mmCIF file of C-alpha atoms in Angstrom:
data_model
loop_
_atom_site.group_PDB
_atom_site.id
_atom_site.type_symbol
_atom_site.label_atom_id
_atom_site.label_comp_id
_atom_site.label_asym_id
_atom_site.label_seq_id
_atom_site.Cartn_x
_atom_site.Cartn_y
_atom_site.Cartn_z
ATOM 1 C CA MET V 477 80.040 51.171 16.854
ATOM 2 C CA PRO V 478 83.433 51.742 18.571
ATOM 3 C CA ARG V 479 86.430 50.028 17.024
ATOM 4 C CA TRP V 480 87.860 48.695 20.291
ATOM 5 C CA LYS V 481 86.233 46.745 23.092
ATOM 6 C CA ALA V 482 86.471 48.077 26.629
ATOM 7 C CA LEU V 483 89.515 46.775 28.470
ATOM 8 C CA PRO V 484 88.891 44.438 31.453
ATOM 9 C CA ASP V 485 88.359 46.267 34.745
ATOM 10 C CA GLU V 486 90.833 44.021 36.606
ATOM 11 C CA LEU V 487 93.666 44.914 34.225
ATOM 12 C CA ASP V 488 96.767 46.373 35.909
ATOM 13 C CA PRO V 489 97.149 50.167 35.300
ATOM 14 C CA GLN V 490 100.568 49.702 33.671
ATOM 15 C CA ILE V 491 99.199 47.082 31.286
ATOM 16 C CA ARG V 492 96.105 49.202 30.600
ATOM 17 C CA GLU V 493 98.249 52.231 29.655
ATOM 18 C CA PHE V 494 100.503 50.117 27.441
ATOM 19 C CA THR V 495 97.568 48.484 25.639
ATOM 20 C CA SER V 496 95.924 51.866 25.112
ATOM 21 C CA GLN V 497 99.168 53.145 23.557
ATOM 22 C CA LEU V 498 99.201 50.200 21.135
ATOM 23 C CA ARG V 499 95.644 51.032 20.112
ATOM 24 C CA ARG V 500 96.567 54.682 19.488
ATOM 25 C CA LEU V 501 99.473 53.645 17.260
ATOM 26 C CA VAL V 502 97.239 51.381 15.196
ATOM 27 C CA ASP V 503 94.576 54.109 14.936
ATOM 28 C CA ARG V 504 97.102 56.732 13.797
ATOM 29 C CA SER V 505 98.524 54.377 11.168
ATOM 30 C CA GLY V 506 95.070 53.829 9.671
ATOM 31 C CA LEU V 507 95.766 50.094 9.401
ATOM 32 C CA SER V 508 93.324 47.345 10.194
ATOM 33 C CA VAL V 509 94.231 44.540 12.576
ATOM 34 C CA ALA V 510 94.592 42.201 9.602
ATOM 35 C CA SER V 511 97.025 44.635 7.933
ATOM 36 C CA VAL V 512 99.041 44.949 11.141
ATOM 37 C CA ALA V 513 99.229 41.138 11.347
ATOM 38 C CA ASP V 514 100.340 40.860 7.728
ATOM 39 C CA ARG V 515 103.077 43.486 8.065
ATOM 40 C CA THR V 516 104.445 42.399 11.447
ATOM 41 C CA GLY V 517 104.378 38.637 10.883
ATOM 42 C CA TYR V 518 102.167 37.964 13.922
ATOM 43 C CA SER V 519 98.738 36.425 13.387
ATOM 44 C CA LYS V 520 95.513 38.425 13.444
ATOM 45 C CA THR V 521 94.266 36.382 16.409
ATOM 46 C CA SER V 522 97.391 37.261 18.377
ATOM 47 C CA TRP V 523 97.015 41.000 17.693
ATOM 48 C CA GLU V 524 93.360 40.900 18.725
ATOM 49 C CA ARG V 525 94.463 39.428 22.059
ATOM 50 C CA TYR V 526 97.260 41.979 22.444
ATOM 51 C CA LEU V 527 95.005 44.949 21.675
ATOM 52 C CA ASN V 528 92.195 43.755 23.950
ATOM 53 C CA GLY V 529 94.422 43.217 27.003
ATOM 54 C CA ARG V 530 93.958 39.447 27.041
ATOM 55 C CA LEU V 531 97.632 38.702 26.368
ATOM 56 C CA LEU V 532 100.817 40.739 26.688
ATOM 57 C CA ALA V 533 102.465 41.244 23.294
ATOM 58 C CA PRO V 534 106.033 39.873 23.032
ATOM 59 C CA LYS V 535 108.865 42.339 22.584
ATOM 60 C CA GLY V 536 109.413 41.257 18.984
ATOM 61 C CA ALA V 537 105.836 42.164 18.094
ATOM 62 C CA ILE V 538 106.277 45.601 19.670
ATOM 63 C CA VAL V 539 109.446 46.272 17.673
ATOM 64 C CA ALA V 540 107.708 45.133 14.485
ATOM 65 C CA LEU V 541 104.714 47.406 15.212
ATOM 66 C CA ALA V 542 107.036 50.349 15.809
ATOM 67 C CA GLU V 543 108.656 49.753 12.428
ATOM 68 C CA VAL V 544 105.304 49.458 10.649
ATOM 69 C CA THR V 545 103.894 52.639 12.232
ATOM 70 C CA GLY V 546 107.139 54.666 12.097
ATOM 71 C CA THR V 547 107.353 54.961 15.892
ATOM 72 C CA ASN V 548 110.527 55.231 17.950
ATOM 73 C CA PRO V 549 110.937 51.684 19.331
ATOM 74 C CA VAL V 550 112.926 52.873 22.379
ATOM 75 C CA HIS V 551 109.982 54.579 24.090
ATOM 76 C CA LEU V 552 107.619 51.769 23.168
ATOM 77 C CA THR V 553 109.910 49.051 24.506
ATOM 78 C CA THR V 554 110.337 51.019 27.748
ATOM 79 C CA MET V 555 106.566 50.967 28.240
ATOM 80 C CA TRP V 556 106.585 47.259 27.342
ATOM 81 C CA GLU V 557 109.159 46.483 30.052
ATOM 82 C CA LEU V 558 107.005 48.172 32.702
ATOM 83 C CA ALA V 559 103.930 46.309 31.479
ATOM 84 C CA GLU V 560 105.858 43.015 31.400
ATOM 85 C CA ARG V 561 106.831 43.437 35.068
ATOM 86 C CA ALA V 562 103.226 44.172 36.014
ATOM 87 C CA TRP V 563 102.087 41.127 34.032
ATOM 88 C CA SER V 564 104.621 38.920 35.835
ATOM 89 C CA ARG V 565 103.425 40.185 39.223
ATOM 90 C CA SER V 566 99.817 39.396 38.269
ATOM 91 C CA GLU V 567 100.770 35.883 37.177
ATOM 92 C CA MET V 568 102.705 35.343 40.428
ATOM 93 C CA ARG V 569 99.689 36.391 42.509
ATOM 94 C CA HIS V 570 97.496 34.051 40.484
ATOM 95 C CA ASP V 571 99.937 31.150 40.938
ATOM 96 C CA MET V 572 100.126 31.758 44.707
ATOM 97 C CA THR V 573 96.334 31.804 44.946
ATOM 98 C CA MET V 574 96.016 28.540 43.016
ATOM 99 C CA GLU V 575 98.758 26.954 45.155
ATOM 100 C CA ALA V 576 96.925 27.939 48.349
ATOM 101 C CA ILE V 577 93.725 26.400 46.984
ATOM 102 C CA ARG V 578 95.492 23.139 46.138
ATOM 103 C CA ILE V 579 97.097 22.970 49.594
ATOM 104 C CA SER V 580 93.722 23.524 51.273
ATOM 105 C CA GLN V 581 92.142 20.791 49.163
ATOM 106 C CA ALA V 582 94.974 18.389 49.990
ATOM 107 C CA ARG V 583 94.672 19.079 53.720
ATOM 108 C CA ALA V 584 90.927 18.518 53.594
ATOM 109 C CA ALA V 585 91.397 15.202 51.786
ATOM 110 C CA LEU V 586 94.023 14.026 54.283
ATOM 111 C CA SER V 587 91.823 15.046 57.227
ATOM 112 C CA GLU V 588 88.995 12.896 55.882
ATOM 113 C CA LEU V 589 91.313 9.902 55.508
ATOM 114 C CA ALA V 590 92.857 10.339 58.972
ATOM 115 C CA GLY V 591 89.502 10.436 60.793
ATOM 116 C CA PRO V 592 89.072 8.640 64.181
ATOM 117 C CA SER V 593 89.043 4.869 63.852
ATOM 118 C CA SER V 594 86.883 2.813 66.158
ATOM 119 C CA GLY V 595 88.899 0.272 68.115
ATOM 120 C CA GLY V 596 87.742 -2.617 70.223
ATOM 121 C CA GLY V 597 87.045 -6.282 69.769
ATOM 122 C CA GLY V 598 84.999 -9.132 71.112
ATOM 123 C CA ARG V 599 85.434 -10.557 74.564
ATOM 124 C CA ALA V 600 87.665 -13.626 74.700
ATOM 125 C CA HIS V 601 87.148 -16.262 77.340
ATOM 126 C CA GLY V 602 85.020 -13.995 79.451
ATOM 127 C CA GLY V 603 87.580 -11.156 79.636
ATOM 128 C CA GLY V 604 87.414 -7.848 77.678
ATOM 129 C CA PRO V 605 90.400 -6.429 75.800
ATOM 130 C CA ARG V 606 92.818 -4.210 77.636
ATOM 131 C CA THR V 607 93.961 -0.921 76.050
ATOM 132 C CA GLY V 608 97.719 -0.447 75.709
ATOM 133 C CA VAL V 609 99.774 2.650 75.011
ATOM 134 C CA ALA V 610 99.021 4.877 72.049
ATOM 135 C CA GLY V 611 100.270 3.474 68.726
ATOM 136 C CA PRO V 612 101.028 5.163 65.386
ATOM 137 C CA ALA V 613 98.824 8.117 64.515
ATOM 138 C CA GLY V 614 97.344 8.135 67.994
ATOM 139 C CA VAL V 615 95.548 4.766 67.607
ATOM 140 C CA SER V 616 95.302 2.730 70.801
ATOM 141 C CA PRO V 617 95.945 -0.927 69.965
ATOM 142 C CA SER V 618 93.818 -3.485 71.785
ATOM 143 C CA VAL V 619 95.814 -6.231 73.520
ATOM 144 C CA PRO V 620 93.860 -9.464 74.021
ATOM 145 C CA PRO V 621 93.700 -10.809 77.606
ATOM 146 C CA GLN V 622 96.067 -13.512 78.773
ATOM 147 C CA PRO V 623 94.655 -17.048 78.909
ATOM 148 C CA THR V 624 93.313 -18.219 82.219
ATOM 149 C CA ALA V 625 94.307 -21.342 84.039
ATOM 150 C CA THR V 626 91.056 -23.001 83.041
ATOM 151 C CA ASP V 627 91.744 -22.264 79.340
ATOM 152 C CA VAL V 628 95.168 -23.864 79.461
ATOM 153 C CA ARG V 629 93.884 -26.858 81.365
ATOM 154 C CA ASP V 630 91.010 -27.376 78.950
ATOM 155 C CA ALA V 631 93.343 -27.063 75.932
ATOM 156 C CA SER V 632 95.906 -29.547 77.275
ATOM 157 C CA GLY V 633 93.446 -32.079 78.582
ATOM 158 C CA SER V 634 95.447 -32.520 81.776
ATOM 159 C CA GLY V 635 95.119 -31.103 85.273
ATOM 160 C CA ASN V 636 96.249 -27.673 86.561
ATOM 161 C CA SER V 637 99.448 -27.279 84.483
ATOM 162 C CA TRP V 638 100.294 -23.932 86.107
ATOM 163 C CA GLY V 639 101.054 -25.615 89.412
ATOM 164 C CA VAL V 640 98.697 -23.342 91.383
ATOM 165 C CA ALA V 641 95.738 -24.297 93.516
ATOM 166 C CA HIS V 642 92.257 -24.238 92.011
ATOM 167 C CA PRO V 643 90.333 -21.021 92.803
ATOM 168 C CA ASP V 644 87.750 -23.114 94.648
ATOM 169 C CA ALA V 645 90.424 -24.082 97.174
ATOM 170 C CA GLY V 646 90.378 -20.598 98.652
ATOM 171 C CA TYR V 647 93.368 -19.065 96.817
ATOM 172 C CA PRO V 648 92.631 -16.056 94.577
ATOM 173 C CA GLY V 649 93.853 -17.113 91.108
ATOM 174 C CA ALA V 650 95.702 -15.115 88.469
ATOM 175 C CA TYR V 651 92.561 -13.300 87.342
ATOM 176 C CA GLY V 652 90.739 -13.383 90.664
ATOM 177 C CA PRO V 653 90.086 -10.461 92.979
ATOM 178 C CA GLY V 654 93.554 -10.654 94.479
ATOM 179 C CA ALA V 655 95.513 -10.665 91.184
ATOM 180 C CA PRO V 656 98.249 -8.033 90.937
ATOM 181 C CA ALA V 657 97.467 -5.227 88.500
ATOM 182 C CA ALA V 658 100.879 -5.123 86.842
ATOM 183 C CA GLY V 659 101.374 -8.651 85.534
ATOM 184 C CA GLY V 660 98.131 -10.455 86.243
ATOM 185 C CA TYR V 661 99.914 -13.370 87.938
ATOM 186 C CA GLY V 662 100.048 -14.030 91.652
ATOM 187 C CA PRO V 663 102.815 -15.864 93.484
ATOM 188 C CA PRO V 664 102.426 -19.622 93.290
ATOM 189 C CA PRO V 665 101.015 -21.040 96.534
ATOM 190 C CA VAL V 666 102.882 -23.483 98.664
ATOM 191 C CA GLU V 667 101.124 -26.759 98.169
ATOM 192 C CA PRO V 668 100.509 -28.861 101.273
ATOM 193 C CA SER V 669 102.615 -31.887 101.825
ATOM 194 C CA GLY V 670 101.148 -35.234 100.842
ATOM 195 C CA PRO V 671 100.335 -38.015 103.213
ATOM 196 C CA GLY V 672 103.785 -39.420 102.737
ATOM 197 C CA GLY V 673 105.494 -36.235 103.827
ATOM 198 C CA GLY V 674 106.598 -35.402 100.256
ATOM 199 C CA SER V 675 106.045 -32.063 98.578
ATOM 200 C CA GLY V 676 103.463 -31.344 95.830
ATOM 201 C CA ARG V 677 104.349 -30.746 92.172
ATOM 202 C CA PRO V 678 108.055 -30.114 91.648
ATOM 203 C CA ALA V 679 109.150 -26.477 91.443
ATOM 204 C CA GLY V 680 110.820 -27.148 88.057
ATOM 205 C CA LYS V 681 107.492 -27.941 86.418
ATOM 206 C CA ARG V 682 105.945 -24.787 87.853
ATOM 207 C CA ARG V 683 108.776 -22.649 86.433
ATOM 208 C CA THR V 684 108.496 -24.346 83.030
ATOM 209 C CA ALA V 685 104.756 -23.808 82.926
ATOM 210 C CA MET V 686 105.080 -20.137 83.892
ATOM 211 C CA PHE V 687 107.766 -19.635 81.196
ATOM 212 C CA LEU V 688 105.531 -21.187 78.550
ATOM 213 C CA VAL V 689 102.596 -18.995 79.564
ATOM 214 C CA GLY V 690 104.791 -15.877 79.482
ATOM 215 C CA ALA V 691 106.058 -16.795 76.006
ATOM 216 C CA LEU V 692 102.493 -17.353 74.824
ATOM 217 C CA GLY V 693 101.481 -13.933 76.162
ATOM 218 C CA ALA V 694 104.424 -12.273 74.387
ATOM 219 C CA LEU V 695 103.431 -13.910 71.098
ATOM 220 C CA VAL V 696 99.889 -12.630 71.513
ATOM 221 C CA VAL V 697 101.150 -9.058 72.099
ATOM 222 C CA VAL V 698 103.452 -9.249 69.043
ATOM 223 C CA ALA V 699 100.600 -10.547 66.888
ATOM 224 C CA ALA V 700 98.365 -7.686 68.047
ATOM 225 C CA GLY V 701 101.097 -5.145 67.222
ATOM 226 C CA LEU V 702 101.534 -6.593 63.726
ATOM 227 C CA TYR V 703 97.789 -6.455 63.171
ATOM 228 C CA VAL V 704 97.672 -2.761 64.106
ATOM 229 C CA THR V 705 100.690 -2.003 61.873
ATOM 230 C CA GLU V 706 99.123 -3.767 58.882
ATOM 231 C CA THR V 707 95.864 -1.898 59.457
ATOM 232 C CA GLN V 708 97.679 1.444 59.403
ATOM 233 C CA GLY V 709 99.558 0.360 56.245
ATOM 234 C CA ASP V 710 96.244 -0.432 54.525
ATOM 235 C CA LYS V 711 94.992 3.056 55.390
ATOM 236 C CA LYS V 712 98.131 4.648 53.962
ATOM 237 C CA GLU V 713 97.805 2.641 50.736
ATOM 238 C CA ALA V 714 94.196 3.748 50.411
ATOM 239 C CA ARG V 715 95.170 7.422 50.257
ATOM 240 C CA PRO V 716 94.589 9.087 46.896
ATOM 241 C CA SER V 717 97.436 9.367 44.442
ATOM 242 C CA PRO V 718 99.146 12.728 43.965
ATOM 243 C CA SER V 719 97.514 15.395 41.847
ATOM 244 C CA PRO V 720 97.570 14.568 38.138
ATOM 245 C CA ALA V 721 98.988 18.067 37.583
ATOM 246 C CA VAL V 722 102.243 16.921 39.263
ATOM 247 C CA THR V 723 102.713 13.436 37.747
ATOM 248 C CA LYS V 724 101.224 13.922 34.339
ATOM 249 C CA GLU V 725 103.801 13.901 31.563
ATOM 250 C CA ALA V 726 104.178 17.061 29.531
ATOM 251 C CA GLN V 727 102.152 16.985 26.292
ATOM 252 C CA LEU V 728 102.023 19.290 23.319
ATOM 253 C CA PRO V 729 99.276 21.932 23.451
ATOM 254 C CA PRO V 730 96.260 21.521 21.154
ATOM 255 C CA GLY V 731 97.101 22.444 17.592
ATOM 256 C CA VAL V 732 100.863 21.843 17.916
ATOM 257 C CA LYS V 733 101.867 19.000 15.604
ATOM 258 C CA CYS V 734 105.622 18.607 16.085
ATOM 259 C CA SER V 735 108.519 19.132 18.467
ATOM 260 C CA GLY V 736 112.293 19.036 18.013
ATOM 261 C CA LYS V 737 113.543 16.838 15.165
ATOM 262 C CA SER V 738 110.018 16.163 13.894
ATOM 263 C CA CYS V 739 109.746 19.901 13.033
ATOM 264 C CA ALA V 740 112.820 19.914 10.756
ATOM 265 C CA GLY V 741 112.032 21.349 7.315
ATOM 266 C CA LYS V 742 108.373 22.046 8.135
ATOM 267 C CA ASP V 743 106.331 25.237 8.052
ATOM 268 C CA ALA V 744 105.914 26.835 11.497
ATOM 269 C CA GLU V 745 102.395 28.104 10.862
ATOM 270 C CA VAL V 746 101.156 24.801 9.443
ATOM 271 C CA MET V 747 102.598 22.860 12.404
ATOM 272 C CA GLY V 748 101.053 25.235 14.965
ATOM 273 C CA CYS V 749 104.364 26.622 16.244
ATOM 274 C CA SER V 750 103.728 30.297 15.428
ATOM 275 C CA GLY V 751 101.311 32.826 16.925
ATOM 276 C CA ASP V 752 101.365 32.999 20.717
ATOM 277 C CA LEU V 753 104.041 30.281 21.003
ATOM 278 C CA VAL V 754 106.818 32.203 19.237
ATOM 279 C CA THR V 755 109.348 34.816 20.360
ATOM 280 C CA THR V 756 112.095 36.755 18.601
ATOM 281 C CA ALA V 757 115.404 35.346 19.842
ATOM 282 C CA GLY V 758 117.626 37.722 17.857
ATOM 283 C CA SER V 759 117.469 40.393 15.165
ATOM 284 C CA ALA V 760 119.743 42.464 12.945
ATOM 285 C CA VAL V 761 119.248 45.320 10.468
ATOM 286 C CA VAL V 762 120.532 44.770 6.926
ATOM 287 C CA GLY V 763 120.049 47.893 4.809
ATOM 288 C CA ALA V 764 116.342 48.680 5.004
ATOM 289 C CA ALA V 765 115.432 45.111 5.949
ATOM 290 C CA THR V 766 115.360 43.380 9.317
ATOM 291 C CA VAL V 767 116.318 39.719 9.779
ATOM 292 C CA GLU V 768 115.132 37.796 12.857
ATOM 293 C CA VAL V 769 115.477 34.425 14.553
ATOM 294 C CA ARG V 770 111.973 33.218 15.377
ATOM 295 C CA TYR V 771 111.937 30.644 18.192
ATOM 296 C CA SER V 772 109.238 28.387 19.662
ATOM 297 C CA GLU V 773 110.131 26.756 22.972
ATOM 298 C CA VAL V 774 107.139 24.397 22.803
ATOM 299 C CA CYS V 775 108.166 23.121 19.366
ATOM 300 C CA ALA V 776 111.918 23.257 20.194
ATOM 301 C CA ALA V 777 112.505 24.775 16.761
ATOM 302 C CA ALA V 778 113.572 28.055 15.132
ATOM 303 C CA TRP V 779 113.163 29.675 11.724
ATOM 304 C CA GLY V 780 114.316 32.838 9.990
ATOM 305 C CA ARG V 781 112.217 35.836 8.987
ATOM 306 C CA VAL V 782 113.059 38.939 6.945
ATOM 307 C CA THR V 783 110.791 42.022 6.910
ATOM 308 C CA GLN V 784 110.834 45.281 4.968
ATOM 309 C CA ALA V 785 112.563 43.338 2.217
ATOM 310 C CA THR V 786 112.270 43.587 -1.578
ATOM 311 C CA GLN V 787 111.948 41.048 -4.351
ATOM 312 C CA GLY V 788 115.005 38.782 -4.525
ATOM 313 C CA ASP V 789 116.144 39.276 -0.912
ATOM 314 C CA THR V 790 116.899 35.977 0.838
ATOM 315 C CA VAL V 791 116.797 34.809 4.453
ATOM 316 C CA GLU V 792 118.628 31.838 5.934
ATOM 317 C CA ILE V 793 118.431 30.025 9.300
ATOM 318 C CA SER V 794 121.120 27.621 10.512
ATOM 319 C CA SER V 795 121.729 25.497 13.611
ATOM 320 C CA GLY V 796 124.600 23.043 13.542
ATOM 321 C CA ALA V 797 124.227 20.932 10.413
ATOM 322 C CA SER V 798 120.616 22.046 9.816
ATOM 323 C CA GLN V 799 119.958 24.916 7.422
ATOM 324 C CA GLU V 800 116.887 26.367 5.675
ATOM 325 C CA THR V 801 116.581 29.215 3.134
ATOM 326 C CA ASP V 802 113.744 31.283 1.650
ATOM 327 C CA SER V 803 113.438 34.399 -0.496
ATOM 328 C CA VAL V 804 110.994 37.170 -1.424
ATOM 329 C CA ASP V 805 109.680 36.044 -4.821
ATOM 330 C CA ALA V 806 106.502 37.971 -5.649
ATOM 331 C CA PRO V 807 106.610 41.675 -6.517
ATOM 332 C CA GLY V 808 105.337 43.823 -3.655
ATOM 333 C CA ASP V 809 106.034 41.206 -0.967
ATOM 334 C CA THR V 810 108.158 42.402 1.948
ATOM 335 C CA VAL V 811 108.233 39.355 4.251
ATOM 336 C CA ALA V 812 109.765 35.891 3.853
ATOM 337 C CA TYR V 813 110.040 32.933 6.232
ATOM 338 C CA THR V 814 112.247 29.841 6.197
ATOM 339 C CA MET V 815 111.215 26.347 7.232
ATOM 340 C CA MET V 816 112.079 25.256 10.779
ATOM 341 C CA VAL V 817 115.294 23.761 12.134
ATOM 342 C CA PRO V 818 115.343 21.845 15.474
ATOM 343 C CA VAL V 819 117.189 23.555 18.348
ATOM 344 C CA ALA V 820 117.721 22.828 22.026
ATOM 345 C CA SER V 821 117.667 26.545 22.884
ATOM 346 C CA ALA V 822 117.128 29.864 21.154
ATOM 347 C CA THR V 823 120.858 30.703 21.227
ATOM 348 C CA GLU V 824 121.713 27.789 18.922
ATOM 349 C CA ALA V 825 120.082 29.371 15.858
ATOM 350 C CA LYS V 826 121.526 32.076 13.598
ATOM 351 C CA ALA V 827 119.642 33.967 10.878
ATOM 352 C CA CYS V 828 121.178 35.876 7.929
ATOM 353 C CA ALA V 829 119.728 38.020 5.165
ATOM 354 C CA VAL V 830 121.241 38.893 1.778
ATOM 355 C CA LEU V 831 119.911 41.882 -0.189
ATOM 356 C CA ALA V 832 119.524 41.266 -3.903
ATOM 357 C CA ALA V 833 120.042 44.897 -4.930
ATOM 358 C CA THR V 834 123.381 45.515 -3.183
ATOM 359 C CA GLY V 835 124.604 42.024 -2.186
ATOM 360 C CA GLU V 836 124.850 43.205 1.424
ATOM 361 C CA LYS V 837 124.644 40.423 4.027
ATOM 362 C CA GLY V 838 123.850 40.687 7.708
ATOM 363 C CA CYS V 839 123.343 38.094 10.459
ATOM 364 C CA THR V 840 122.050 37.952 14.002
ATOM 365 C CA ASP V 841 124.496 37.557 16.868
#
């Protein structure tokens, strides 16, 4: 049975070549994946992902692997940089594809909400509604018809309050066949003189009545406009809320148990801050040992690590007033980790190592 699984077919050629090189280094060293994880400080699960092309190894892991296998780190990091660029391009294409899908889904949802609305209304007083100019979003508001002379007379209980002759008298009324198309009101007829030679209804009353009717018509139009506006507002309020991916507050990934100050003095592996969530923010060589600043952006914390060390060597991490220390205690151990200190960024932390045999001390920049 072959040791390695076949790499995914869709893997970028640069990433495929880089992953294959990592496999060759591990094969030549004769180490198992578990041994590589133990000596580099990265978990076995992480190395399985790196070596199977499912995740791009961080630069710190590559440097650690080069040290473990006795490989020149310069050539290996050059290949890593090319693979990292290819990985970034692949992620960008994926993000653009997902963005296009979300935009298409949003347009489809908005198209369904903005479908054609059926207008119209019942007939009032024998006259159908008249269609006005196009309103918001292309909706044509329906304007109710103006009241007829008969309606006003019936409502007031008095005679012809408009001061015009009854349609039966031979004059075409406001809504009769001879009504003008623009306003719907014809000129008031000249009433015949009475038996006593006096005129009919005074002109002042006719003007007052016409003013009241015009004001009533304007109120009706305003009310219709408000109704249409409120209807459109209800439709806008009924639209779905934005995608949860945009408004949802950031939460810690599964398995991560702390962030920032809550990580102070705690073990990175126990709190879920190590593995794929960690990067090497800085490193320095002290004798035969290497001291590193390990940083987790998700946990907003850093810790120190020393590798290739001997019994008695110590490692220290500091950030402001926070400081943690650890040492290599057991014979044969070569790696030691400190507890975490909270940091706002990777540049805030500084790691130092002190060699027990010579007293030499070295720190990261």
